[in-house]
């Protein structure tokens, strides 16, 4: 494995917020550097999409709240409070959308899709999917090794060694010291089944 | 039993081997998360929250609180040596702390910051001890309508003082309240938004949401800005401050304590605001204001004292009223609730060992932190040399196991991942997660008290505008106006913010 690829330089103010927050003369180099790693997305579109997602969320909660006993305005039932909140959320979300459309500069950009971020999210989703299906130590060990190689830019054998040692520490701290029982998973059942079938041969 | 006897009982909890051990672990982890840029006290507390489930309530809270004030200590180290604030409350320390370090005076800056933190932290615990019991007694006497008003005022103030867009903060508060309604209705037992899933009867797992929104989103944001850190290494023999340093710092520490204690009561961002106000005051009182920005030791002593002094005051609303005013105390509230302890007016009578154990542990913890931070500052600085990409897997593994160990449900890991991605995207767009978390914690109680108040008043909304409620509103507004006037009078918001920006 070659030398680790260099990361984009940090934002001048150390922030990861909208590029628009920075001085105009600083935007261009930051944008160029970050574009190698992330996809530039219009801040306005981002704001509108988020606002609309909040509107959808509000509409969903308002609709479901209406299906609950509503009570009266004076003596509210279980549906009253969520309904009132959903309406408030909807109003605020619409205001956010309107503000974004009218006030946010269409040329302002944020960067999404950084390689390491995407890898970390995919690895986390993989763990969530496989945690009880496979052996948890095996899954967490693989997760650690993958992240050490991809995000930590470590050589694979060091990553495997590090992950193995890490799992021993995890077992000692969580299982032995704190009594947290992590799932052995179905994988060992399959292996035991396969072994018992293969045993007569 | 007198307060002194109860404090002694508290010391017996805090000085037991278990209390000391977990106080030490909390302080150590707090210092580490304070030192590491991008991992603040909140993420540090959230990550270790599941570890407290196997402990008794007093010990668990002692550990979590240790992380809270430990991070305040640790945050100054990176501000002074690297010019990277370990957490938000240490931004101001960068201005003069780093200038001192550049001029070969990192040692005195670190020592004065630690001493100031110790004084501020210890005095604020004294305030916590004296103010909380009478406040709790007062709270017992007030009804649910006043409680609703207090909670709404707290959320309103957070929206008002929040640094970002008030519209977005408002939306996050309401979203937090909406999410808080998921699960069984506390008053009638009717399931809401559960879709027949029994796993949702208690609502969305708070730990998974909190770790996702704060811990995971923070890590994802930090992955975008990995950078090499070059720290100034102080020598042990250079740590001793000169007599002149102590003389210049003493009044600043005194003023910082008062400022931190007073501003600690402001919900939301008290620990950050107090440092800016303290810096502005020091500059105004200084005989050499031109030295500020060029390595004035009072510019380190005041703000560092102030941010630690807020830790004690921030606990007063939680322990006396049961209302968290900042996200860190929301985590403590959640931890107490999980342990079956109700924070608020009844805490002192029903679980005095938790309150007094916590108070005593904060005295002990401040000593532990002083001993940890002075001789081992070099060790903590070396933490900055570990590439962030190596730390990420460890932090994520702890998060995953922590979330899973609460209910032993893999669905909670999904909630954490989804909340993490949502938090990451929202933060990229300038939304703050702290108001959402506070609203999520308060939501349940707000609705319960709101409906109880209406039931008790026969459906009259005038109950929220009775004499007691109006007095609370007037008192809060008056307090905020005084603090705002105080802050403006000393130039907060202009010069200090400009310097911090530079």
XYZ file of C-alpha atoms in Angstrom:
703
model
C 0.000 0.000 0.000
C 1.375 3.357 -0.966
C 1.584 6.533 1.069
C -1.728 7.816 2.346
C -3.471 10.274 0.047
C -3.507 13.760 1.409
C -6.702 15.171 2.801
C -8.127 18.447 1.638
C -6.794 21.383 3.618
C -9.025 22.386 6.499
C -11.332 25.336 6.212
C -9.589 28.541 7.273
C -11.902 28.863 10.237
C -11.800 25.189 11.014
C -15.511 24.900 10.398
C -17.316 22.469 8.192
C -20.351 24.667 7.801
C -21.554 26.371 4.665
C -18.755 27.828 2.578
C -20.737 31.035 2.433
C -19.818 31.729 6.048
C -16.238 32.440 5.014
C -14.695 35.483 3.459
C -15.309 35.649 -0.334
C -11.609 35.530 -1.232
C -11.238 32.316 0.791
C -14.093 30.476 -0.851
C -12.495 29.598 -4.165
C -9.428 27.648 -2.963
C -11.460 25.830 -0.317
C -14.083 24.951 -2.869
C -11.457 23.646 -5.288
C -9.766 21.546 -2.653
C -12.977 20.130 -1.287
C -14.427 19.376 -4.696
C -11.818 16.638 -5.070
C -13.428 14.896 -2.139
C -17.021 15.962 -2.054
C -19.686 16.975 -4.507
C -20.640 20.648 -4.392
C -24.312 21.070 -3.667
C -26.229 24.312 -3.836
C -26.806 25.580 -0.310
C -30.181 26.888 -1.366
C -31.257 23.491 -2.695
C -29.978 21.865 0.495
C -31.978 24.308 2.623
C -35.129 23.810 0.550
C -34.853 20.004 0.602
C -34.338 20.011 4.384
C -37.249 22.379 4.859
C -39.494 20.227 2.697
C -38.392 17.099 4.582
C -39.446 18.843 7.800
C -42.770 19.801 6.191
C -43.308 16.145 5.207
C -42.419 15.060 8.739
C -44.889 17.589 10.155
C -47.628 16.465 7.766
C -47.075 12.825 8.706
C -47.261 13.505 12.450
C -50.317 15.761 12.036
C -52.119 13.069 10.019
C -51.302 10.303 12.517
C -52.196 12.552 15.457
C -55.647 13.134 13.972
C -56.264 9.378 14.183
C -55.737 9.495 17.964
C -58.361 10.581 20.545
C -58.172 14.363 20.312
C -60.076 15.393 23.430
C -61.154 19.002 23.595
C -59.103 22.185 23.513
C -59.780 22.574 27.229
C -59.144 18.952 28.127
C -56.767 17.630 25.504
C -56.403 13.943 24.650
C -53.317 12.049 23.440
C -53.621 13.414 19.888
C -53.852 17.101 20.782
C -50.268 17.868 21.766
C -48.595 16.057 18.829
C -51.065 17.674 16.413
C -50.375 21.171 17.728
C -46.626 20.521 17.596
C -46.830 19.129 14.069
C -48.642 22.260 12.909
C -45.991 24.446 14.555
C -43.239 22.384 12.927
C -44.946 22.682 9.548
C -45.191 26.469 9.849
C -41.527 26.801 10.856
C -40.422 24.426 8.086
C -42.374 26.397 5.483
C -40.764 29.590 6.773
C -37.346 27.937 6.350
C -38.197 26.993 2.755
C -39.438 30.506 1.970
C -36.377 32.080 3.565
C -34.094 29.779 1.576
C -35.821 30.590 -1.701
C -35.821 34.341 -1.121
C -32.652 35.025 0.849
C -30.039 32.321 0.252
C -27.604 33.000 -2.584
C -28.090 30.459 -5.377
C -24.310 30.308 -5.958
C -23.376 29.348 -2.423
C -22.218 25.761 -2.065
C -21.696 23.101 0.570
C -19.747 19.913 -0.038
C -21.301 16.518 0.458
C -20.041 13.014 -0.241
C -16.563 13.070 1.305
C -14.972 9.674 0.720
C -14.204 8.941 4.389
C -17.679 10.010 5.470
C -19.325 7.719 2.940
C -17.076 4.809 3.950
C -17.867 5.357 7.642
C -21.620 5.519 6.987
C -21.526 2.358 4.839
C -19.476 0.532 7.488
C -21.883 1.605 10.237
C -24.879 0.428 8.192
C -23.079 -2.879 7.614
C -22.584 -3.345 11.359
C -26.232 -2.498 12.065
C -27.316 -5.093 9.496
C -24.947 -7.884 10.524
C -24.581 -7.323 14.284
C -26.896 -10.127 15.444
C -26.677 -12.174 12.261
C -22.930 -12.697 12.454
C -20.750 -12.956 15.545
C -20.596 -9.473 17.071
C -16.857 -9.644 17.795
C -16.216 -10.798 14.239
C -18.391 -8.009 12.840
C -16.862 -5.315 15.043
C -13.350 -6.608 14.304
C -13.984 -6.491 10.558
C -15.525 -3.021 10.944
C -12.436 -1.802 12.833
C -10.039 -3.288 10.285
C -11.953 -1.828 7.339
C -11.975 1.645 8.882
C -8.302 1.453 9.839
C -7.417 0.649 6.232
C -9.800 3.043 4.510
C -10.036 5.987 6.899
C -6.885 5.509 8.994
C -4.772 4.746 5.873
C -3.088 1.858 7.738
C -1.478 -1.161 6.036
C -3.886 -4.115 5.975
C -1.830 -6.402 8.204
C -1.483 -3.670 10.811
C -5.212 -3.044 10.600
C -6.003 -6.736 11.115
C -3.577 -6.924 14.034
C -4.975 -3.732 15.535
C -8.550 -4.929 15.106
C -7.725 -8.297 16.706
C -6.075 -6.654 19.706
C -8.922 -4.174 19.904
C -11.472 -6.968 20.111
C -9.541 -8.601 22.951
C -9.705 -5.280 24.826
C -13.425 -4.948 24.001
C -14.073 -8.461 25.316
C -12.067 -7.791 28.494
C -13.699 -4.428 29.230
C -17.276 -5.026 28.160
C -17.773 -8.749 28.659
C -15.562 -9.430 31.678
C -15.493 -6.112 33.530
C -18.910 -4.646 32.721
C -20.899 -7.814 32.064
C -22.176 -6.709 28.654
C -23.046 -9.861 26.704
C -22.641 -9.311 22.984
C -24.486 -11.659 20.628
C -22.619 -14.737 19.367
C -24.798 -14.596 16.262
C -26.320 -17.162 13.972
C -23.091 -17.773 12.101
C -21.806 -20.218 14.733
C -25.074 -22.173 14.508
C -24.563 -22.584 10.768
C -20.929 -23.615 11.261
C -21.886 -26.102 13.999
C -24.659 -27.484 11.776
C -22.287 -27.838 8.842
C -19.696 -29.484 11.082
C -22.208 -32.014 12.462
C -23.314 -32.896 8.914
C -19.702 -33.228 7.790
C -18.594 -35.194 10.888
C -19.702 -38.703 9.708
C -17.549 -38.270 6.615
C -30.111 16.091 59.367
C -28.256 19.367 58.798
C -26.735 20.319 55.461
C -23.275 19.723 56.907
C -24.185 16.174 57.953
C -25.629 15.537 54.524
C -22.491 16.859 52.874
C -20.456 14.498 55.036
C -22.710 11.645 53.877
C -22.009 12.832 50.329
C -18.272 12.707 50.970
C -18.633 9.151 52.240
C -20.124 8.287 48.803
C -17.589 10.324 46.828
C -14.581 9.094 48.804
C -15.547 5.412 48.709
C -13.214 3.417 46.418
C -15.994 3.132 43.848
C -16.866 6.827 43.960
C -13.214 7.834 43.676
C -12.490 5.347 40.892
C -15.415 6.453 38.726
C -14.817 10.123 39.501
C -11.231 9.602 38.308
C -12.390 7.745 35.167
C -14.881 10.531 34.413
C -12.305 13.277 34.945
C -9.699 11.427 32.861
C -12.094 10.747 29.974
C -13.415 14.305 30.236
C -9.893 15.704 29.968
C -9.209 13.447 26.966
C -12.378 14.465 25.104
C -11.679 18.086 26.036
C -8.176 17.816 24.594
C -9.192 16.052 21.383
C -10.617 18.603 18.959
C -14.071 17.655 17.789
C -14.979 15.553 20.813
C -16.601 17.854 23.342
C -18.066 17.101 26.767
C -21.407 16.181 25.275
C -20.113 13.517 22.911
C -17.863 12.278 25.729
C -20.791 11.926 28.133
C -23.069 10.356 25.562
C -20.442 7.793 24.570
C -19.946 6.617 28.142
C -23.600 6.907 29.174
C -24.305 3.197 28.608
C -21.404 2.254 30.864
C -23.254 3.793 33.809
C -26.216 1.439 33.493
C -24.449 -1.233 35.514
C -23.591 1.230 38.293
C -25.665 2.619 41.153
C -27.201 6.059 40.355
C -24.821 8.096 42.519
C -21.678 6.526 41.035
C -23.010 6.792 37.465
C -23.815 10.476 37.871
C -20.474 11.148 39.552
C -18.705 9.689 36.503
C -20.792 11.579 33.943
C -20.428 14.880 35.785
C -16.679 14.259 35.981
C -16.636 14.072 32.180
C -18.562 17.355 31.984
C -16.195 19.457 34.060
C -13.138 17.433 33.056
C -13.723 18.488 29.442
C -13.712 22.127 30.526
C -10.226 21.610 31.979
C -8.953 19.661 28.977
C -10.314 22.149 26.453
C -7.844 24.800 27.575
C -4.818 22.608 26.821
C -5.342 22.512 23.061
C -6.392 26.159 22.998
C -3.102 27.188 24.580
C -0.716 24.765 22.891
C -2.252 24.263 19.451
C -4.667 27.190 19.036
C -7.462 24.689 18.443
C -10.256 24.935 21.019
C -10.924 21.453 22.389
C -14.508 22.533 22.973
C -16.582 25.668 22.371
C -15.984 27.188 25.810
C -12.239 27.363 25.163
C -12.393 29.503 22.017
C -11.508 32.691 23.898
C -8.533 31.043 25.604
C -6.939 30.649 22.156
C -6.481 34.413 21.856
C -4.009 35.060 24.655
C -3.204 31.475 25.661
C -1.645 30.621 22.321
C 0.184 33.966 22.193
C 1.715 33.168 25.585
C 2.724 29.705 24.344
C 4.356 31.211 21.238
C 6.431 33.420 23.483
C 7.661 30.430 25.505
C 5.172 30.936 28.341
C 2.927 27.931 27.745
C 3.671 26.584 31.247
C 2.335 29.575 33.204
C -0.683 29.772 30.869
C -1.534 26.114 31.509
C -1.004 26.379 35.253
C -3.064 29.544 35.594
C -5.820 28.007 33.440
C -5.836 24.917 35.680
C -5.778 26.995 38.887
C -8.559 29.248 37.605
C -10.592 26.218 36.587
C -10.083 24.753 40.042
C -11.184 27.915 41.838
C -14.130 28.536 39.505
C -15.266 24.922 39.667
C -14.957 24.670 43.444
C -16.699 27.960 44.241
C -19.541 27.158 41.856
C -20.112 23.864 43.664
C -20.450 25.877 46.856
C -23.125 27.930 45.101
C -24.819 24.777 43.851
C -24.874 23.442 47.391
C -26.344 26.622 48.854
C -28.874 27.521 46.133
C -30.331 24.151 45.166
C -32.066 23.124 48.433
C -34.114 26.348 48.843
C -34.918 26.344 45.114
C -36.128 22.762 45.372
C -38.363 23.664 48.332
C -39.826 26.511 46.312
C -40.428 24.186 43.385
C -42.403 21.748 45.562
C -44.834 24.562 46.329
C -45.546 25.522 42.719
C -48.041 23.816 40.463
C -47.830 22.212 37.027
C -48.804 25.426 35.211
C -45.723 27.245 36.532
C -43.597 24.250 35.597
C -44.936 24.453 32.031
C -44.122 28.170 31.932
C -40.605 27.488 33.232
C -39.963 24.813 30.616
C -41.316 26.986 27.807
C -39.179 29.882 29.021
C -36.095 27.626 29.022
C -36.775 26.489 25.454
C -37.574 30.059 24.381
C -34.340 31.389 25.836
C -32.376 28.655 24.055
C -33.952 29.692 20.751
C -33.204 33.352 21.543
C -29.560 33.042 22.606
C -28.656 30.369 20.092
C -25.836 31.401 17.785
C -27.384 30.209 14.512
C -30.673 30.907 12.752
C -33.519 31.284 15.256
C -35.910 29.823 12.719
C -33.831 26.663 12.453
C -33.343 26.471 16.214
C -37.098 26.819 16.681
C -37.701 24.031 14.177
C -35.231 21.787 16.005
C -36.947 22.475 19.343
C -40.375 21.595 17.932
C -38.962 18.540 16.132
C -37.483 17.368 19.444
C -40.844 17.819 21.151
C -42.607 15.936 18.323
C -40.145 13.012 18.484
C -40.668 13.005 22.245
C -44.358 12.175 21.749
C -43.514 8.787 20.175
C -44.463 5.933 22.535
C -47.209 5.374 25.093
C -49.084 8.467 26.229
C -48.142 8.852 29.919
C -51.609 9.944 31.031
C -53.884 7.547 29.130
C -51.591 4.718 28.013
C -52.653 5.166 24.369
C -49.828 4.182 21.979
C -48.770 7.036 19.674
C -46.861 6.613 16.411
C -45.749 3.089 17.417
C -47.446 1.241 14.509
C -48.053 -1.741 16.777
C -44.344 -2.115 17.498
C -43.945 -2.834 21.212
C -40.309 -1.813 20.987
C -41.466 1.768 20.452
C -43.717 1.809 23.535
C -41.050 3.696 25.481
C -40.306 5.961 22.525
C -37.203 6.072 20.377
C -34.145 4.998 22.359
C -32.750 8.234 23.817
C -29.189 6.931 24.035
C -29.196 5.884 20.379
C -30.607 9.255 19.314
C -28.190 11.240 21.470
C -25.116 9.270 20.373
C -26.226 9.516 16.756
C -27.067 13.219 16.789
C -23.980 14.292 18.701
C -21.312 11.572 18.669
C -21.683 10.087 15.185
C -22.464 13.371 13.424
C -19.433 14.962 15.120
C -17.176 12.143 13.920
C -18.506 12.372 10.366
C -17.918 16.130 10.323
C -14.400 15.702 11.666
C -13.566 13.123 9.010
C -13.905 15.917 6.463
C -11.215 18.048 8.021
C -8.427 15.772 9.112
C -5.370 17.910 9.668
C -1.869 17.539 11.062
C -1.547 19.069 14.512
C 1.624 20.808 15.594
C 1.618 21.372 19.336
C 3.982 23.477 21.423
C 5.514 21.178 24.062
C 6.002 22.822 27.459
C 8.752 21.524 29.748
C 7.821 20.503 33.268
C 10.238 22.989 34.830
C 8.640 25.823 32.858
C 5.253 25.167 34.396
C 5.832 27.259 37.514
C 4.286 30.711 37.082
C 6.066 33.863 38.225
C 4.841 35.888 41.184
C 3.699 38.603 38.785
C 1.581 36.064 36.881
C -0.185 35.037 40.064
C -0.705 38.682 41.061
C -2.173 39.556 37.645
C -4.357 36.470 37.548
C -5.859 36.546 41.040
C -8.399 39.354 40.401
C -9.226 37.875 36.985
C -9.928 34.521 38.607
C -12.166 36.208 41.180
C -14.133 38.098 38.528
C -14.286 35.041 36.267
C -15.817 33.034 39.101
C -18.576 35.592 39.619
C -19.262 35.954 35.876
C -19.312 32.194 35.308
C -21.565 31.614 38.272
C -24.083 34.282 37.192
C -24.089 33.428 33.497
C -24.278 29.704 34.191
C -27.974 30.143 34.807
C -28.655 31.163 31.167
C -30.005 28.141 29.285
C -28.312 26.964 26.123
C -24.833 28.373 25.727
C -23.960 29.689 29.182
C -20.453 28.227 29.282
C -19.532 29.850 25.978
C -21.119 33.255 26.636
C -19.536 33.495 30.094
C -16.013 33.195 28.626
C -16.600 36.014 26.150
C -18.086 38.260 28.830
C -15.241 37.471 31.215
C -12.647 38.301 28.546
C -14.369 41.599 27.791
C -14.461 42.475 31.504
C -10.778 41.664 31.976
C -9.849 43.865 29.060
C -11.959 46.701 30.454
C -10.474 46.402 33.961
C -6.884 45.907 32.843
C -4.290 48.643 33.269
C -2.725 47.392 30.027
C -5.604 46.606 27.689
C -3.198 46.832 24.739
C -1.608 43.564 25.929
C -4.832 41.659 25.278
C -4.461 39.620 22.142
C -0.692 39.552 22.656
C -0.406 37.167 25.580
C -2.109 38.790 28.581
C -2.383 36.227 31.352
C -5.634 37.752 32.633
C -7.126 36.902 29.227
C -6.506 33.255 30.040
C -7.316 33.295 33.746
C -10.715 35.033 33.501
C -12.376 32.994 30.728
C -10.988 29.654 31.936
C -12.288 30.354 35.433
C -15.644 31.473 34.064
C -16.279 28.381 31.940
C -15.601 26.104 34.892
C -17.705 28.211 37.219
C -20.700 27.643 34.936
C -20.542 23.877 35.506
C -21.828 24.166 39.064
C -24.505 26.736 38.221
C -25.708 24.725 35.222
C -26.503 21.892 37.617
C -28.843 24.082 39.720
C -31.844 24.033 37.319
C -31.405 20.298 36.816
C -31.101 19.308 40.451
C -33.406 21.948 41.909
C -36.120 22.142 39.251
C -35.569 18.973 37.231
C -35.150 21.119 34.107
C -31.880 20.783 32.195
C -30.612 24.116 30.882
C -27.796 22.863 28.673
C -27.357 19.657 26.645
C -24.822 18.217 29.082
C -27.326 18.367 31.933
C -29.959 16.865 29.606
C -27.704 13.807 29.360
C -27.477 13.756 33.162
C -31.263 13.992 33.402
C -31.595 11.067 31.038
C -29.080 9.043 33.044
C -30.889 9.810 36.308
C -34.240 8.840 34.774
C -32.825 5.559 33.455
C -31.644 4.812 36.996
C -35.147 5.500 38.335
C -34.124 8.730 40.060
C -36.299 11.816 39.523
C -34.205 14.955 39.437
C -35.921 18.041 40.758
C -37.464 19.093 44.029
C -37.874 15.559 45.384
C -34.292 14.508 44.671
C -33.064 15.978 47.947
C -35.605 14.099 50.021
C -35.896 10.846 48.083
C -32.284 10.374 46.923
C -30.127 12.637 49.080
C -27.100 10.369 48.537
C -27.224 11.179 44.803
C -27.355 14.960 45.311
C -24.842 15.208 48.143
C -22.631 12.500 46.622
C -22.530 14.528 43.426
C -21.757 17.772 45.260
C -18.955 16.118 47.232
C -17.589 14.416 44.121
C -17.348 17.772 42.365
C -15.073 19.038 45.132
C -13.016 15.853 44.894
C -13.098 15.927 41.078
C -11.713 19.442 40.913
C -8.734 18.353 43.016
C -8.290 15.233 40.850
C -8.340 17.388 37.722
C -5.780 19.787 39.118
C -3.481 16.862 39.898
C -4.138 15.308 36.484
C -3.761 18.422 34.405
C -0.606 19.944 35.823
C 1.961 17.140 35.791
C 0.485 15.145 32.905
C -0.166 17.959 30.468
C 2.557 16.578 28.165
C 0.809 13.203 28.053
C -2.495 14.781 27.070
C -0.825 16.888 24.400
C 0.651 13.726 22.894
C -2.901 12.498 22.322
C -3.120 15.083 19.577
C -0.456 13.184 17.636
C -2.694 10.137 17.193
C -4.149 10.353 13.678
C -7.874 10.946 13.839
C -8.478 8.058 11.444
C -7.110 5.690 14.096
C -9.341 7.053 16.828
C -12.513 6.827 14.752
C -12.904 3.003 14.797
C -12.391 2.886 18.582
C -14.943 5.626 19.238
C -17.464 4.035 16.889
C -17.045 0.566 18.425
C -17.652 2.004 21.915
C -20.722 3.825 20.571
C -22.152 0.707 18.923
C -21.653 -1.498 21.981
C -22.935 1.254 24.240
C -26.133 1.713 22.263
C -26.735 -2.019 21.924
C -26.110 -2.740 25.614
C -28.994 -0.494 26.751
C -31.843 -2.644 25.384
C -29.966 -5.410 23.539
C -31.825 -4.481 20.347
C -30.036 -4.186 16.975
C -32.766 -1.718 15.926
C -31.135 0.786 18.276
C -27.948 0.613 16.218
C -29.999 1.513 13.153
C -31.548 4.442 15.044
C -28.050 5.617 15.977
C -26.804 5.388 12.383
C -29.849 7.156 10.927
C -29.743 9.865 13.621
C -25.999 10.256 12.967
C -26.451 10.759 9.234
C -29.420 13.101 9.790
C -27.434 15.058 12.387
C -24.446 15.295 10.039
C -26.560 16.654 7.169
C -28.490 19.059 9.401
C -25.310 20.396 10.974
C -23.778 20.915 7.534
C -26.776 23.139 6.829
C -26.413 25.129 10.030
C -28.983 23.396 12.264
C -28.013 22.901 15.912
C -28.578 19.611 17.671
C -28.485 20.845 21.273
C -31.987 22.421 21.209
C -33.407 19.246 19.682
C -31.894 17.133 22.435
C -33.115 19.441 25.211
C -36.621 19.479 23.755
C -36.566 15.714 23.385
C -35.739 15.348 27.073
C -38.254 17.943 28.231
C -41.070 16.998 25.833
C -42.625 14.229 27.884
C -42.827 16.273 31.038
C -43.953 19.407 29.270
C -46.950 17.606 27.783
C -47.775 15.795 31.027
C -47.702 18.989 33.088
C -49.525 20.944 30.376
C -52.431 18.509 30.336
C -52.431 18.088 34.119
C -52.577 21.864 34.553
C -55.511 22.093 32.149
C -57.324 19.229 33.886
C -56.804 20.861 37.281
C -58.043 24.217 36.028
C -61.113 22.728 34.337
C -59.790 23.487 30.870
C -58.901 27.134 31.484
C -55.788 28.366 29.691
C -55.746 31.296 32.085
C -53.956 28.959 34.499
C -50.759 29.590 32.520
C -51.086 33.294 33.196
C -51.840 33.174 36.920
C -49.900 35.267 39.380
C -47.153 32.689 39.998
C -46.598 32.077 36.274
C -46.439 35.795 35.530
C -43.927 36.253 38.328
C -41.752 33.513 36.855
C -41.955 35.077 33.394
C -41.151 38.527 34.777
C -38.231 37.176 36.816
C -36.723 35.317 33.863
C -37.139 38.270 31.487
C -35.643 40.638 34.058
C -32.679 38.341 34.652
C -32.029 38.036 30.928
C -32.267 41.787 30.422
C -29.809 42.409 33.264
C -27.357 39.844 31.897
C -27.723 41.201 28.369
C -27.167 44.754 29.617
C -24.177 43.580 31.635
C -22.708 41.855 28.584
C -23.283 44.860 26.315
C -21.845 47.239 28.868
C -18.543 45.401 28.664
C -18.494 45.230 24.896
C -19.379 41.560 24.489
C -20.406 40.769 20.957
C -18.115 43.273 19.229
C -14.457 43.414 20.120
C -14.143 40.033 21.788
C -15.953 38.171 19.056
C -13.767 39.928 16.480
C -10.612 38.885 18.267
C -11.824 35.305 18.670
C -12.597 35.240 14.940
C -9.008 36.257 14.172
